[in-house]
C-alpha cells in the first residue's frame, strides 16, 4: 500500500512502515493511506485513498464525513493521551491559580525586591470548586487527580451531568474536555463566559473553537477572570492582546506532548495501517 505521512511521527513504531513516504499533503494519484495530525484532507486530491490514520484523538479538522462518503476509513488514537493531557491541565490550573508564570517573570525582571511577606497573593486550590466540561476519558482523568487537591468537582457530560450554566456559575476553576463538534463549537459564548465568577480560572486543553475567543479575550483584557490556554481558535495564531496579559498562561498545544504519549500515539497509527494492509479489522476506527 502506498503510504504518505505528513511528517515523521515520533518513536520507533514509525520505522515499521519502512515503505512510508514523508511529504506534504499535495495531490497524489498513487497514495492509498495518509498519516496526518488532524490536517484537512481533500479526498479529491487522492483518488486512490482508502485509509486516513490520524495522529491524535481529535479529528475535527480532517473532514471525516466527506471521507466516509467516499468509503475512506478514518482512525484516531484514543486512550493513550488521557494522562498526559490531564497532567497538562493540572499544570495550567496550578500555574494560573497560583500565579506561577507571573512570579517567574517578576523574578527574571528583577522585580522581586521586597519581602516574601509583601503581597503577590494568589487563590488557594484546596477547598475550591472545579467544573469539568465534558466528563469523558480525559475529563475523568482530571477528576481523579482532583481528589488529591481536595476539590469539590462538578461536571457536565454528553448526556446527563449538571447543566452547563450552573456549573459555570458555581465553579472557581472551569476546565474544558469536550471534543469539537457542531454542538460544542462556540459552546462557551459571551453570555456563558459572563456567568463565570469574578476571579475564576478557565483552562482549555481541548479545542480553541469551543470558546468564543473574542469574548474570552475581552474578559481577560478586563481582568475579570484568569485563564490557562493550550489551544486557540486559529492555531498557531494567538490573539495579540493575550501575549502581554499577566492573568493568562499560554502554551503551544502541549496536551499530549510527552515522549511516551506521542510514541504511543504513533504505535496506534502504525498498527491501524498494518491491520488495514493485512485485511484485519482496524484497531481504533472513527465511528460517526
Ligand atoms: C488530539 O489528540 O486531538 C490532541 O489535540 C493532540 O494533543
Tab-separated table of C-alpha atoms and ligand atoms in Angstrom:
chain	number	residue	atom	x	y	z
A	1	UNK	CA	0.000	0.000	0.000
A	2	UNK	CA	1.343	3.464	-0.871
A	3	UNK	CA	1.536	5.388	2.422
A	4	UNK	CA	2.178	9.131	2.760
A	5	UNK	CA	2.893	10.665	6.189
A	6	UNK	CA	2.795	14.425	6.698
A	7	UNK	CA	5.829	14.192	8.979
A	8	UNK	CA	7.988	11.543	10.604
A	9	UNK	CA	5.863	10.687	13.606
A	10	UNK	CA	7.853	10.147	16.836
A	11	UNK	CA	9.011	6.799	18.124
A	12	UNK	CA	10.341	3.503	16.835
A	13	UNK	CA	6.966	2.216	15.599
A	14	UNK	CA	7.161	4.576	12.627
A	15	UNK	CA	10.104	2.568	11.248
A	16	UNK	CA	7.795	-0.428	10.868
A	17	UNK	CA	6.260	1.493	7.985
A	18	UNK	CA	9.513	1.240	6.067
A	19	UNK	CA	7.633	1.889	2.864
A	20	UNK	CA	6.001	5.139	4.050
A	21	UNK	CA	6.942	8.360	2.321
A	22	UNK	CA	7.162	11.585	4.335
A	23	UNK	CA	5.958	14.617	2.447
A	24	UNK	CA	3.404	17.419	2.124
A	25	UNK	CA	-0.342	16.920	1.653
A	26	UNK	CA	-0.297	17.659	-2.045
A	27	UNK	CA	-2.498	15.961	-4.680
A	28	UNK	CA	-1.263	12.450	-5.458
A	29	UNK	CA	-2.835	9.772	-7.639
A	30	UNK	CA	-0.895	6.891	-6.065
A	31	UNK	CA	-1.428	7.432	-2.307
A	32	UNK	CA	-3.690	4.846	-0.620
A	33	UNK	CA	-3.103	5.679	3.062
A	34	UNK	CA	-2.445	9.037	4.679
A	35	UNK	CA	-0.944	9.686	8.127
A	36	UNK	CA	-1.995	13.150	9.291
A	37	UNK	CA	-2.143	15.194	12.503
A	38	UNK	CA	-5.712	16.487	12.227
A	39	UNK	CA	-4.869	18.183	8.928
A	40	UNK	CA	-7.720	18.700	6.434
A	41	UNK	CA	-7.816	16.043	3.728
A	42	UNK	CA	-9.492	16.751	0.397
A	43	UNK	CA	-10.331	13.296	-0.909
A	44	UNK	CA	-10.487	14.544	-4.500
A	45	UNK	CA	-6.722	15.191	-4.244
A	46	UNK	CA	-6.145	11.462	-3.556
A	47	UNK	CA	-8.285	9.320	-5.886
A	48	UNK	CA	-6.726	6.035	-4.645
A	49	UNK	CA	-7.116	6.887	-0.929
A	50	UNK	CA	-8.571	4.116	1.302
A	51	UNK	CA	-7.372	4.992	4.812
A	52	UNK	CA	-6.640	8.148	6.824
A	53	UNK	CA	-4.824	7.337	10.093
A	54	UNK	CA	-4.957	10.366	12.370
A	55	UNK	CA	-2.180	11.022	14.874
A	56	UNK	CA	-4.436	12.350	17.641
A	57	UNK	CA	-7.738	11.631	19.322
A	58	UNK	CA	-9.444	14.725	17.888
A	59	UNK	CA	-10.272	14.539	14.177
A	60	UNK	CA	-12.361	17.696	13.844
A	61	UNK	CA	-10.329	19.243	11.012
A	62	UNK	CA	-9.892	16.185	8.796
A	63	UNK	CA	-13.308	16.250	7.130
A	64	UNK	CA	-14.491	12.805	8.256
A	65	UNK	CA	-17.964	12.996	6.695
A	66	UNK	CA	-16.667	13.694	3.175
A	67	UNK	CA	-14.128	10.888	3.525
A	68	UNK	CA	-16.796	8.478	4.708
A	69	UNK	CA	-18.985	9.321	1.710
A	70	UNK	CA	-16.144	8.116	-0.498
A	71	UNK	CA	-15.722	4.939	1.560
A	72	UNK	CA	-12.414	6.051	3.083
A	73	UNK	CA	-11.791	4.696	6.595
A	74	UNK	CA	-10.524	7.017	9.345
A	75	UNK	CA	-8.749	6.034	12.576
A	76	UNK	CA	-7.623	8.047	15.615
A	77	UNK	CA	-5.602	7.451	18.802
A	78	UNK	CA	-7.988	7.381	21.788
A	79	UNK	CA	-6.946	6.427	25.317
A	80	UNK	CA	-3.182	6.829	25.231
A	81	UNK	CA	-3.144	10.591	25.723
A	82	UNK	CA	-5.564	10.886	28.646
A	83	UNK	CA	-2.905	11.017	31.376
A	84	UNK	CA	-0.618	13.472	29.573
A	85	UNK	CA	-3.497	15.816	28.763
A	86	UNK	CA	-4.875	15.617	32.310
A	87	UNK	CA	-1.406	16.369	33.703
A	88	UNK	CA	-1.014	19.410	31.449
A	89	UNK	CA	-4.462	20.553	32.542
A	90	UNK	CA	-3.285	20.448	36.140
A	91	UNK	CA	-0.095	22.281	35.232
A	92	UNK	CA	-2.249	25.076	33.800
A	93	UNK	CA	-4.674	25.051	36.732
A	94	UNK	CA	-1.807	25.358	39.207
A	95	UNK	CA	0.123	27.898	37.151
A	96	UNK	CA	-2.946	30.070	36.673
A	97	UNK	CA	-4.442	29.816	40.127
A	98	UNK	CA	-1.100	30.240	41.962
A	99	UNK	CA	0.291	32.899	39.554
A	100	UNK	CA	3.384	30.785	38.858
A	101	UNK	CA	4.266	32.348	35.486
A	102	UNK	CA	3.682	35.878	36.796
A	103	UNK	CA	6.021	35.094	39.680
A	104	UNK	CA	8.655	33.702	37.327
A	105	UNK	CA	8.505	36.844	35.172
A	106	UNK	CA	8.777	39.016	38.255
A	107	UNK	CA	11.955	37.252	39.384
A	108	UNK	CA	13.545	37.366	35.924
A	109	UNK	CA	12.714	41.071	35.552
A	110	UNK	CA	14.461	41.828	38.848
A	111	UNK	CA	11.165	42.995	40.342
A	112	UNK	CA	11.410	40.791	43.438
A	113	UNK	CA	12.844	43.340	45.777
A	114	UNK	CA	10.805	43.319	48.978
A	115	UNK	CA	9.983	40.610	51.482
A	116	UNK	CA	8.026	37.437	50.649
A	117	UNK	CA	5.505	38.746	53.158
A	118	UNK	CA	4.560	41.708	50.972
A	119	UNK	CA	1.587	40.951	48.762
A	120	UNK	CA	1.518	38.990	45.461
A	121	UNK	CA	-1.212	36.725	46.768
A	122	UNK	CA	-2.965	34.052	44.750
A	123	UNK	CA	-6.023	31.896	45.423
A	124	UNK	CA	-5.936	28.600	47.344
A	125	UNK	CA	-6.615	25.456	45.363
A	126	UNK	CA	-7.875	23.126	48.062
A	127	UNK	CA	-11.428	23.744	49.086
A	128	UNK	CA	-12.318	25.356	45.753
A	129	UNK	CA	-14.759	24.039	43.165
A	130	UNK	CA	-13.611	22.532	39.872
A	131	UNK	CA	-16.076	22.410	36.980
A	132	UNK	CA	-15.263	19.846	34.278
A	133	UNK	CA	-16.981	20.481	30.951
A	134	UNK	CA	-17.086	17.013	29.383
A	135	UNK	CA	-16.500	14.077	31.720
A	136	UNK	CA	-15.159	11.685	29.101
A	137	UNK	CA	-11.829	9.867	29.259
A	138	UNK	CA	-9.651	12.966	29.688
A	139	UNK	CA	-12.167	14.782	31.914
A	140	UNK	CA	-12.325	11.714	34.170
A	141	UNK	CA	-8.516	11.613	34.428
A	142	UNK	CA	-8.625	15.271	35.506
A	143	UNK	CA	-11.320	14.429	38.077
A	144	UNK	CA	-9.234	11.585	39.555
A	145	UNK	CA	-6.298	13.961	40.048
A	146	UNK	CA	-8.621	16.479	41.724
A	147	UNK	CA	-9.069	14.121	44.691
A	148	UNK	CA	-5.507	14.799	45.799
A	149	UNK	CA	-6.139	18.526	45.771
A	150	UNK	CA	-9.292	18.210	47.887
A	151	UNK	CA	-11.551	19.958	45.424
A	152	UNK	CA	-15.286	19.778	45.031
A	153	UNK	CA	-15.847	18.502	41.488
A	154	UNK	CA	-18.800	19.344	39.245
A	155	UNK	CA	-19.175	18.056	35.713
A	156	UNK	CA	-21.212	18.120	32.543
A	157	UNK	CA	-21.442	15.078	30.266
A	158	UNK	CA	-22.640	14.426	26.756
A	159	UNK	CA	-25.889	13.209	28.279
A	160	UNK	CA	-26.742	13.971	31.871
A	161	UNK	CA	-24.477	15.737	34.329
A	162	UNK	CA	-25.000	19.224	35.644
A	163	UNK	CA	-26.476	21.960	33.418
A	164	UNK	CA	-23.548	23.925	31.937
A	165	UNK	CA	-24.790	27.349	33.057
A	166	UNK	CA	-24.996	26.179	36.666
A	167	UNK	CA	-21.542	24.644	36.525
A	168	UNK	CA	-20.057	27.882	35.172
A	169	UNK	CA	-21.700	29.969	37.869
A	170	UNK	CA	-20.658	27.654	40.722
A	171	UNK	CA	-17.042	26.852	39.816
A	172	UNK	CA	-13.822	28.594	40.821
A	173	UNK	CA	-11.962	26.725	38.081
A	174	UNK	CA	-13.528	25.533	34.823
A	175	UNK	CA	-11.699	23.099	32.554
A	176	UNK	CA	-12.869	22.026	29.094
A	177	UNK	CA	-12.593	18.420	27.884
A	178	UNK	CA	-15.242	18.128	25.187
A	179	UNK	CA	-14.490	17.250	21.561
A	180	UNK	CA	-15.051	19.938	18.934
A	181	UNK	CA	-18.325	19.173	17.143
A	182	UNK	CA	-21.122	21.268	15.651
A	183	UNK	CA	-22.748	21.136	19.131
A	184	UNK	CA	-19.680	22.309	21.057
A	185	UNK	CA	-18.408	24.973	18.636
A	186	UNK	CA	-18.816	28.299	20.463
A	187	UNK	CA	-20.331	26.495	23.484
A	188	UNK	CA	-18.753	28.994	25.869
A	189	UNK	CA	-20.077	32.125	24.193
A	190	UNK	CA	-20.062	35.669	25.610
A	191	UNK	CA	-23.178	35.041	27.691
A	192	UNK	CA	-21.808	31.864	29.232
A	193	UNK	CA	-18.386	33.412	29.879
A	194	UNK	CA	-20.161	36.191	31.753
A	195	UNK	CA	-21.565	33.551	34.128
A	196	UNK	CA	-18.047	32.780	35.404
A	197	UNK	CA	-17.338	34.120	38.867
A	198	UNK	CA	-15.076	37.141	39.228
A	199	UNK	CA	-11.543	35.780	39.604
A	200	UNK	CA	-12.467	32.355	38.191
A	201	UNK	CA	-9.885	30.403	36.135
A	202	UNK	CA	-10.784	28.962	32.741
A	203	UNK	CA	-8.498	26.217	31.424
A	204	UNK	CA	-8.734	24.887	27.875
A	205	UNK	CA	-6.693	21.920	26.665
A	206	UNK	CA	-9.436	20.716	24.273
A	207	UNK	CA	-10.078	22.966	21.264
A	208	UNK	CA	-9.966	26.750	20.967
A	209	UNK	CA	-13.154	26.896	18.909
A	210	UNK	CA	-15.234	25.603	21.845
A	211	UNK	CA	-14.876	29.070	23.369
A	212	UNK	CA	-15.807	32.359	21.672
A	213	UNK	CA	-12.209	33.554	21.555
A	214	UNK	CA	-13.050	37.248	21.028
A	215	UNK	CA	-15.358	37.209	24.034
A	216	UNK	CA	-12.708	35.405	26.098
A	217	UNK	CA	-10.094	37.994	25.125
A	218	UNK	CA	-12.485	40.757	26.261
A	219	UNK	CA	-12.974	39.091	29.657
A	220	UNK	CA	-9.219	38.607	30.082
A	221	UNK	CA	-8.348	42.143	28.997
A	222	UNK	CA	-10.904	43.403	31.528
A	223	UNK	CA	-9.018	41.349	34.136
A	224	UNK	CA	-12.225	39.798	35.435
A	225	UNK	CA	-11.076	36.186	35.076
A	226	UNK	CA	-7.829	34.233	34.638
A	227	UNK	CA	-7.096	31.583	32.002
A	228	UNK	CA	-4.675	28.789	31.149
A	229	UNK	CA	-4.857	28.192	27.398
A	230	UNK	CA	-3.197	25.372	25.491
A	231	UNK	CA	-5.435	25.644	22.428
A	232	UNK	CA	-6.615	28.512	20.225
A	233	UNK	CA	-9.206	29.057	17.527
A	234	UNK	CA	-6.679	29.701	14.738
A	235	UNK	CA	-3.521	27.844	15.753
A	236	UNK	CA	-0.709	28.666	15.742
A	237	UNK	CA	-2.065	32.227	15.897
A	238	UNK	CA	-2.561	33.548	19.437
A	239	UNK	CA	-4.578	36.772	19.814
A	240	UNK	CA	-2.109	39.678	20.223
A	241	UNK	CA	-3.944	41.038	23.264
A	242	UNK	CA	-3.190	37.876	25.265
A	243	UNK	CA	0.562	37.980	24.877
A	244	UNK	CA	1.182	40.770	27.374
A	245	UNK	CA	-1.565	39.901	29.866
A	246	UNK	CA	-0.486	38.757	33.344
A	247	UNK	CA	-3.704	36.843	34.010
A	248	UNK	CA	-3.281	34.254	31.260
A	249	UNK	CA	-0.828	31.369	30.871
A	250	UNK	CA	-0.222	30.319	27.262
A	251	UNK	CA	1.157	27.004	25.984
A	252	UNK	CA	1.509	25.784	22.367
A	253	UNK	CA	-0.961	22.826	22.225
A	254	UNK	CA	1.135	20.643	24.536
A	255	UNK	CA	-1.650	18.414	25.911
A	256	UNK	CA	-0.261	15.147	24.538
A	257	UNK	CA	3.320	16.371	24.188
A	258	UNK	CA	5.276	13.838	26.217
A	259	UNK	CA	7.675	11.445	24.549
A	260	UNK	CA	5.845	8.423	25.961
A	261	UNK	CA	2.408	9.575	24.843
A	262	UNK	CA	3.420	10.736	21.382
A	263	UNK	CA	5.266	7.440	20.802
A	264	UNK	CA	2.177	5.524	21.945
A	265	UNK	CA	0.089	7.563	19.503
A	266	UNK	CA	2.447	6.620	16.666
A	267	UNK	CA	2.158	2.974	17.739
A	268	UNK	CA	-1.620	3.094	17.262
A	269	UNK	CA	-1.354	4.927	13.936
A	270	UNK	CA	1.090	2.326	12.619
A	271	UNK	CA	-0.928	-0.629	13.965
A	272	UNK	CA	-4.001	0.670	12.166
A	273	UNK	CA	-2.117	0.926	8.873
A	274	UNK	CA	-0.617	-2.559	9.295
A	275	UNK	CA	-4.032	-4.012	10.208
A	276	UNK	CA	-5.556	-2.432	7.113
A	277	UNK	CA	-2.774	-3.864	4.927
A	278	UNK	CA	-3.347	-7.350	6.353
A	279	UNK	CA	-7.090	-7.039	5.861
A	280	UNK	CA	-7.707	-7.205	9.638
A	281	UNK	CA	-10.251	-5.011	11.469
A	282	UNK	CA	-8.969	-1.524	12.293
A	283	UNK	CA	-7.948	-1.058	15.953
A	284	UNK	CA	-9.494	2.342	16.535
A	285	UNK	CA	-11.836	3.288	13.723
A	286	UNK	CA	-13.581	6.647	13.979
A	287	UNK	CA	-17.314	5.966	14.151
A	288	UNK	CA	-19.551	8.946	13.436
B	1	LIG	C1	-5.540	15.410	19.955
B	1	LIG	O1	-5.086	14.269	20.024
B	1	LIG	O2	-6.601	15.661	19.422
B	1	LIG	C2	-4.781	16.482	20.595
B	1	LIG	O3	-5.246	17.736	20.303
B	1	LIG	C3	-3.311	16.364	20.398
B	1	LIG	O4	-2.788	16.668	21.649
